[in-house]
Short mmCIF file of C-alpha atoms in Angstrom, two decimals:
data_model
loop_
_atom_site.label_atom_id
_atom_site.label_comp_id
_atom_site.label_asym_id
_atom_site.label_seq_id
_atom_site.Cartn_x
_atom_site.Cartn_y
_atom_site.Cartn_z
CA MET A 888 118.98 54.98 19.86
CA ALA A 889 120.38 57.50 17.37
CA SER A 890 117.72 60.06 18.28
CA SER A 891 118.49 59.57 21.98
CA ILE A 892 122.21 60.06 21.45
CA SER A 893 121.50 63.35 19.69
CA LEU A 894 120.25 64.71 23.02
CA LEU A 895 123.80 64.61 24.38
CA SER A 896 126.30 67.44 24.08
CA PRO A 897 129.01 66.74 21.47
CA SER A 898 131.65 65.82 24.05
CA LEU A 899 129.34 63.52 25.99
CA ARG A 900 128.12 61.94 22.77
CA LEU A 901 131.59 60.43 22.48
CA HIS A 902 130.87 58.43 25.62
CA LEU A 903 128.56 56.28 23.54
CA THR A 904 130.15 56.45 20.10
CA ASN A 905 133.74 55.85 21.21
CA THR A 906 134.64 52.22 21.78
CA THR A 907 135.98 53.16 25.20
CA LEU A 908 132.78 55.06 26.10
CA LEU A 909 134.87 58.03 27.13
CA ALA A 910 134.89 61.69 26.23
CA PRO A 911 138.26 63.39 25.69
CA PHE A 912 139.43 65.88 28.30
CA PRO A 913 139.44 69.28 26.56
CA TYR A 914 142.99 70.22 27.51
CA TYR A 915 144.52 67.35 25.52
CA HIS A 916 145.09 67.35 21.79
CA ARG A 917 147.33 64.78 20.09
CA SER A 918 148.16 64.63 16.40
CA LYS A 919 147.00 61.69 14.32
CA CYS A 920 150.55 60.43 13.93
CA GLU A 921 151.06 60.18 17.67
CA MET A 922 149.99 57.39 19.98
CA SER A 923 146.21 57.05 19.93
CA ARG A 924 144.69 59.27 22.63
CA ARG A 925 143.08 57.85 25.75
CA SER A 926 140.45 60.02 27.32
CA PHE A 927 141.38 62.18 30.26
CA ALA A 928 137.78 61.83 31.35
CA LEU A 929 138.65 58.25 32.26
CA LYS A 930 140.72 59.52 35.14
CA GLY A 931 137.77 61.64 36.20
CA ILE A 932 135.45 58.64 36.07
CA VAL A 933 137.82 56.55 38.08
CA ALA A 934 138.85 59.14 40.61
CA SER A 935 135.54 60.89 41.11
CA GLY A 936 133.20 58.00 40.59
CA VAL A 937 134.68 55.11 42.48
CA SER A 938 133.37 53.84 45.79
CA SER A 939 135.33 52.95 48.88
CA MET A 940 135.44 49.27 48.03
CA ALA A 941 138.44 47.16 48.93
CA SER A 942 141.11 47.07 46.26
CA THR A 943 142.04 43.88 44.48
CA LEU A 944 145.75 44.49 44.04
CA THR A 945 148.18 41.64 44.33
CA ALA A 946 151.09 41.67 46.74
CA GLU A 947 153.54 41.96 43.85
CA ALA A 948 153.43 45.77 43.79
CA GLN A 949 156.26 47.21 45.86
CA PRO A 950 156.68 50.86 46.92
CA SER A 951 159.56 52.94 45.58
CA GLN A 952 162.75 51.83 47.25
CA GLY A 953 164.88 54.34 49.15
CA VAL A 954 162.30 57.14 49.03
CA GLY A 955 160.36 58.36 52.05
CA ARG A 956 156.58 58.05 51.82
CA LEU A 957 153.96 60.29 53.38
CA PRO A 958 151.97 58.28 55.96
CA TYR A 959 148.43 57.68 54.82
CA LYS A 960 145.86 59.17 57.20
CA PRO A 961 142.20 58.36 56.53
CA GLU A 962 141.21 61.46 58.47
CA GLY A 963 143.58 63.71 56.52
CA TYR A 964 146.14 66.18 57.88
CA ASN A 965 145.26 69.88 58.12
CA TYR A 966 142.18 71.88 57.16
CA TRP A 967 141.61 75.46 56.09
CA THR A 968 138.23 77.13 55.59
CA TRP A 969 137.93 78.86 52.23
CA ARG A 970 134.70 80.57 51.18
CA GLY A 971 132.84 78.44 53.69
CA HIS A 972 134.33 75.17 52.39
CA LYS A 973 136.75 72.83 54.16
CA ILE A 974 140.05 72.51 52.29
CA HIS A 975 142.53 69.75 53.11
CA TYR A 976 146.29 70.28 52.95
CA VAL A 977 149.58 68.77 54.09
CA VAL A 978 152.58 70.78 55.26
CA GLN A 979 156.08 69.53 56.12
CA GLY A 980 159.62 70.87 56.36
CA GLU A 981 161.28 74.26 56.60
CA GLY A 982 162.79 76.60 54.05
CA SER A 983 161.58 78.30 50.89
CA PRO A 984 158.02 77.13 50.21
CA ILE A 985 156.73 74.79 47.51
CA VAL A 986 153.03 74.28 46.82
CA LEU A 987 152.07 70.95 45.18
CA ILE A 988 148.81 70.78 43.20
CA HIS A 989 147.37 67.41 42.19
CA GLY A 990 145.62 66.43 38.97
CA PHE A 991 142.01 65.66 38.10
CA GLY A 992 140.52 63.20 40.57
CA ALA A 993 143.64 62.89 42.72
CA SER A 994 144.59 64.45 46.06
CA ALA A 995 147.54 65.62 48.16
CA PHE A 996 148.33 61.96 48.81
CA HIS A 997 149.38 61.58 45.17
CA TRP A 998 152.54 63.46 46.21
CA ARG A 999 153.30 60.76 48.81
CA TYR A 1000 156.84 60.09 47.55
CA ASN A 1001 157.69 63.75 46.94
CA ILE A 1002 156.63 65.54 50.12
CA PRO A 1003 159.07 63.82 52.53
CA GLU A 1004 162.07 64.22 50.21
CA LEU A 1005 161.38 67.81 49.20
CA ALA A 1006 160.70 68.70 52.85
CA LYS A 1007 164.33 67.94 53.68
CA ARG A 1008 165.25 71.24 52.02
CA HIS A 1009 161.99 73.19 51.66
CA LYS A 1010 158.71 73.88 53.38
CA VAL A 1011 156.29 71.79 51.34
CA TYR A 1012 152.55 72.30 51.07
CA ALA A 1013 150.18 70.02 49.18
CA LEU A 1014 146.50 70.93 49.00
CA ASP A 1015 143.36 69.24 47.74
CA LEU A 1016 141.47 71.28 45.18
CA LEU A 1017 137.82 71.96 45.95
CA GLY A 1018 135.70 69.01 44.84
CA PHE A 1019 138.58 66.53 45.09
CA GLY A 1020 140.40 64.50 47.72
CA TRP A 1021 139.65 65.35 51.36
CA SER A 1022 138.38 68.84 50.50
CA ASP A 1023 134.64 69.52 50.44
CA LYS A 1024 132.62 68.26 47.50
CA ALA A 1025 130.97 71.62 47.02
CA LEU A 1026 127.91 71.82 44.80
CA ILE A 1027 129.02 74.86 42.81
CA GLU A 1028 129.55 75.77 39.17
CA TYR A 1029 133.09 74.50 38.60
CA ASP A 1030 135.48 76.50 36.48
CA ALA A 1031 139.26 76.69 36.16
CA MET A 1032 139.12 80.08 37.85
CA VAL A 1033 137.60 78.55 41.00
CA TRP A 1034 140.78 76.54 41.59
CA ARG A 1035 142.92 79.51 40.60
CA ASP A 1036 141.23 81.62 43.27
CA GLN A 1037 141.63 78.81 45.80
CA VAL A 1038 145.39 78.52 45.19
CA VAL A 1039 145.85 82.30 45.15
CA ASP A 1040 144.12 82.65 48.53
CA PHE A 1041 146.00 79.63 49.91
CA VAL A 1042 149.34 81.25 49.10
CA LYS A 1043 148.23 84.58 50.56
CA GLU A 1044 146.55 83.25 53.72
CA ILE A 1045 148.46 80.06 54.57
CA VAL A 1046 151.89 80.23 52.91
CA LYS A 1047 152.27 84.01 53.20
CA GLU A 1048 155.51 84.29 51.21
CA PRO A 1049 156.76 83.85 47.63
CA SER A 1050 156.44 80.21 46.57
CA VAL A 1051 157.12 77.76 43.79
CA LEU A 1052 153.93 76.23 42.40
CA VAL A 1053 154.17 72.63 41.19
CA GLY A 1054 151.30 70.93 39.38
CA ASN A 1055 150.52 67.68 37.59
CA SER A 1056 147.93 67.47 34.80
CA LEU A 1057 144.96 69.68 35.75
CA GLY A 1058 147.06 70.87 38.70
CA GLY A 1059 149.67 72.09 36.23
CA PHE A 1060 147.23 74.35 34.45
CA THR A 1061 145.94 75.51 37.83
CA ALA A 1062 149.51 76.34 38.86
CA LEU A 1063 149.99 78.41 35.69
CA VAL A 1064 146.84 80.50 36.02
CA SER A 1065 147.51 80.96 39.74
CA ALA A 1066 151.07 82.14 39.07
CA ALA A 1067 149.80 84.63 36.50
CA ALA A 1068 147.46 86.04 39.13
CA LEU A 1069 149.95 86.02 42.01
CA GLN A 1070 152.93 87.48 40.09
CA GLU A 1071 155.38 88.66 42.79
CA LEU A 1072 154.27 85.94 45.21
CA VAL A 1073 155.50 83.21 42.84
CA SER A 1074 159.19 82.45 42.43
CA GLY A 1075 158.74 79.76 39.80
CA VAL A 1076 156.35 77.21 38.28
CA VAL A 1077 156.85 73.50 37.64
CA LEU A 1078 154.59 71.54 35.28
CA LEU A 1079 154.43 67.76 35.14
CA ASN A 1080 152.50 66.60 32.06
CA SER A 1081 150.25 69.60 32.35
CA ALA A 1082 146.74 70.08 31.06
CA GLY A 1083 146.00 73.07 28.85
CA GLN A 1084 145.80 73.72 25.15
CA PHE A 1085 147.09 76.30 22.74
CA GLY A 1086 144.52 78.19 20.74
CA ASP A 1087 142.45 81.30 20.32
CA GLY A 1088 140.69 81.87 23.60
CA ASN A 1089 138.85 84.90 22.22
CA LYS A 1090 137.24 82.96 19.39
CA GLN A 1091 133.52 82.77 19.97
CA SER A 1092 131.63 79.72 18.83
CA GLU A 1093 128.73 80.41 16.52
CA SER A 1094 125.38 79.41 17.90
CA SER A 1095 121.86 80.03 16.69
CA LYS A 1096 119.30 81.76 18.86
CA GLU A 1097 117.70 79.35 21.31
CA THR A 1098 114.06 78.68 20.46
CA PRO A 1099 111.33 78.11 23.08
CA LEU A 1100 111.19 74.45 22.02
CA ALA A 1101 114.93 74.03 22.57
CA LYS A 1102 114.92 75.92 25.86
CA PHE A 1103 111.88 74.40 27.55
CA VAL A 1104 111.68 70.92 25.99
CA LEU A 1105 114.87 69.72 24.33
CA LYS A 1106 117.35 71.18 26.83
CA PRO A 1107 115.70 69.63 29.95
CA LEU A 1108 115.37 66.35 28.05
CA LYS A 1109 119.03 66.42 27.08
CA GLU A 1110 120.12 67.13 30.65
CA ALA A 1111 118.01 64.27 31.97
CA PHE A 1112 119.47 61.87 29.44
CA GLN A 1113 123.02 63.02 30.24
CA ARG A 1114 122.37 62.28 33.89
CA VAL A 1115 121.37 58.74 33.00
CA VAL A 1116 124.47 58.18 30.86
CA LEU A 1117 126.88 59.72 33.35
CA GLY A 1118 125.18 57.93 36.22
CA PHE A 1119 125.85 54.63 34.49
CA LEU A 1120 129.49 55.52 33.83
CA PHE A 1121 129.86 56.68 37.40
CA TRP A 1122 128.52 53.36 38.66
CA GLN A 1123 130.65 51.39 36.21
CA ALA A 1124 133.81 53.07 37.44
CA LYS A 1125 133.19 51.89 40.99
CA GLN A 1126 134.57 48.47 40.15
CA PRO A 1127 138.02 48.06 41.79
CA ALA A 1128 139.35 46.20 38.76
CA ARG A 1129 138.55 49.23 36.58
CA ILE A 1130 140.41 51.54 38.93
CA VAL A 1131 143.55 49.43 38.80
CA SER A 1132 143.27 49.02 35.04
CA VAL A 1133 143.07 52.76 34.40
CA LEU A 1134 145.97 53.54 36.72
CA LYS A 1135 148.13 50.92 35.06
CA SER A 1136 147.29 52.32 31.64
CA VAL A 1137 148.99 55.63 32.50
CA TYR A 1138 151.88 54.27 34.61
CA VAL A 1139 154.53 52.71 32.37
CA ASN A 1140 155.98 51.04 35.45
CA SER A 1141 152.93 50.11 37.51
CA SER A 1142 154.78 48.91 40.63
CA ASN A 1143 153.52 51.98 42.52
CA VAL A 1144 149.90 51.24 41.66
CA ASP A 1145 149.24 49.87 45.12
CA ASP A 1146 146.64 49.78 47.87
CA TYR A 1147 147.71 53.17 49.19
CA LEU A 1148 147.14 54.84 45.82
CA VAL A 1149 143.81 53.14 45.18
CA GLU A 1150 142.52 53.95 48.67
CA SER A 1151 143.50 57.61 48.25
CA ILE A 1152 141.27 57.69 45.18
CA THR A 1153 138.32 55.66 46.40
CA ARG A 1154 137.83 57.11 49.88
CA PRO A 1155 136.85 60.64 48.72
CA ALA A 1156 134.20 59.13 46.44
CA ALA A 1157 132.26 57.91 49.48
CA ASP A 1158 131.16 61.51 50.01
CA PRO A 1159 127.40 61.84 49.31
CA ASN A 1160 128.06 64.74 46.94
CA ALA A 1161 130.76 63.00 44.88
CA GLY A 1162 128.37 61.86 42.17
CA GLU A 1163 126.87 65.31 41.68
CA VAL A 1164 130.33 66.90 41.60
CA TYR A 1165 131.33 64.43 38.91
CA TYR A 1166 128.22 65.26 36.88
CA ARG A 1167 128.92 68.99 37.13
CA LEU A 1168 132.55 68.57 36.17
CA MET A 1169 131.68 66.47 33.14
CA THR A 1170 128.78 68.56 31.83
CA ARG A 1171 129.87 72.07 32.75
CA PHE A 1172 133.54 72.40 33.57
CA MET A 1173 134.81 69.89 30.99
CA THR A 1174 132.86 71.42 28.11
CA ASN A 1175 133.60 75.15 28.51
CA GLN A 1176 137.34 75.44 29.02
CA SER A 1177 138.56 76.34 25.53
CA LYS A 1178 138.66 80.03 26.45
CA TYR A 1179 141.54 79.35 28.87
CA THR A 1180 144.54 78.74 26.64
CA LEU A 1181 148.19 78.07 27.38
CA ASP A 1182 149.43 80.86 25.12
CA ALA A 1183 147.21 83.41 26.88
CA VAL A 1184 148.32 82.32 30.35
CA LEU A 1185 152.01 81.97 29.45
CA SER A 1186 151.92 85.50 28.02
CA GLU A 1187 151.12 86.77 31.52
CA LEU A 1188 153.85 84.72 33.22
CA SER A 1189 157.20 86.26 34.16
CA CYS A 1190 158.90 83.70 36.46
CA PRO A 1191 161.14 80.72 35.56
CA LEU A 1192 159.32 77.61 34.35
CA LEU A 1193 160.39 73.98 34.69
CA LEU A 1194 158.79 71.19 32.67
CA ILE A 1195 159.24 67.65 33.99
CA TRP A 1196 157.65 65.50 31.32
CA GLY A 1197 156.83 61.83 31.13
CA ASP A 1198 157.43 61.22 27.43
CA LEU A 1199 155.51 57.94 27.42
CA ASP A 1200 152.27 59.55 28.58
CA PRO A 1201 149.38 58.14 26.48
CA TRP A 1202 147.37 61.33 27.07
CA VAL A 1203 149.87 64.20 26.84
CA GLY A 1204 152.95 63.52 24.74
CA PRO A 1205 156.27 65.42 24.62
CA ALA A 1206 155.10 67.57 21.70
CA LYS A 1207 153.21 69.81 24.11
CA ALA A 1208 156.27 70.26 26.32
CA ASN A 1209 158.35 71.21 23.28
CA ARG A 1210 155.76 73.74 22.19
CA ILE A 1211 155.61 75.32 25.65
CA LYS A 1212 159.40 75.60 25.66
CA GLU A 1213 159.37 77.26 22.23
CA PHE A 1214 156.66 79.69 23.31
CA TYR A 1215 158.07 80.63 26.72
CA PRO A 1216 161.85 81.38 26.69
CA LYS A 1217 162.34 81.03 30.47
CA THR A 1218 161.64 77.30 30.28
CA THR A 1219 163.81 74.37 31.35
CA LEU A 1220 162.72 70.97 30.05
CA VAL A 1221 163.51 67.60 31.65
CA ASN A 1222 162.32 64.57 29.68
CA LEU A 1223 161.75 61.31 31.54
CA GLN A 1224 160.74 57.82 30.47
CA ALA A 1225 157.45 57.69 32.35
CA GLY A 1226 153.71 58.07 31.93
CA HIS A 1227 151.19 60.71 32.93
CA CYS A 1228 152.18 60.87 36.63
CA PRO A 1229 156.01 60.81 36.70
CA HIS A 1230 156.12 62.19 40.25
CA ASP A 1231 154.51 59.00 41.56
CA GLU A 1232 155.87 56.54 39.02
CA ILE A 1233 159.55 57.51 39.20
CA PRO A 1234 159.70 59.84 42.24
CA GLU A 1235 163.46 59.49 42.69
CA LEU A 1236 164.16 61.10 39.30
CA VAL A 1237 161.46 63.73 39.65
CA ASN A 1238 162.63 64.74 43.12
CA LYS A 1239 166.21 65.10 41.88
CA ALA A 1240 165.20 67.14 38.83
CA LEU A 1241 163.03 69.41 40.95
CA LEU A 1242 165.61 69.92 43.70
CA ASP A 1243 168.38 70.61 41.18
CA TRP A 1244 166.25 73.27 39.51
CA LEU A 1245 165.21 74.78 42.84
CA SER A 1246 168.87 75.14 43.77
CA THR A 1247 169.25 77.55 40.85
CA LEU A 1248 166.38 79.66 42.20
CA TYR A 1249 167.73 79.63 45.76
CA PRO A 1250 171.54 79.39 45.46
CA GLU A 1251 172.05 80.70 49.00
CA GLU A 1252 170.03 77.85 50.48
CA ALA A 1253 171.76 75.30 48.27
CA SER A 1254 175.20 76.47 49.41
CA LEU A 1255 174.21 76.27 53.07
CA GLN A 1256 172.93 72.72 52.61
CA THR A 1257 176.23 71.57 51.11
CA VAL A 1258 178.28 72.90 54.03
#
């Protein structure tokens, strides 16, 4: 068994050696004195690997009270063709535009409690990143820059005016790199428990020259074994009980872990390409992202930045938010008692924090709304 495990890449090796059988998502780094880290890959397993089986939630979960909710549509809302791929998005409201970007394995429906409320004052867009949600499960080489290019083109071709980019988790890092590329077409950026790490993106890892044995024998063998391991994890994550368990582990208040949320995660996984997309994300995208660092991206940013942070997140604690604020002077930080997805767990507080901050960017609109 030990010789077989050695065929795995270091990150995937943790799938077998860790008691949770999960590899850590590369954007997340917690100190030893903090809460023990849960793997971000778990969300990927759940969101990308689940099937469209019926959920097993009890009737005890109640939706957020007093907050409008985006109607769930199995067929989706609107579609845009980007580089030959179908991209799903939602648009509601009028006013200065906001673009919402979901996290790893989620979709535009994860903003269900935010879109209707924000749309009362702004034109709100929420799109599904390529490979996730109702967008195509394209069989490409995934990289953070693919989603950056997608968001950049979405703003230029669909929104067509300066916007505020809002992102959760992986969507947060995508919002940052997109804002750095768009510059004058971005009025501000909002991060909710964002992915991304500080570090030296120019540091090159030392590697010995690949021998013929490694290239033609060991490498194909390693890839085949990784497919077996990831295929098992993919299958394992199809169990509805696992889906609910993972969601509840990152929602401090799990009352919003309901049928709507589970269905919005499981339905996209029925796509025939979902398994291959998951494999590519885990073996290629997830293992080569250290060159994209927060300090490098923040150094290219010039617009105001708002951090809305769930301090009880088991994956990304408040230390990262504090470091971002120290590094980037134009930052406003709002700390909330919530987990990894505060926008869905406590949408009332997130909506208020976001709208209050937006009113400082668009004082003219705010004054008209109070008349």
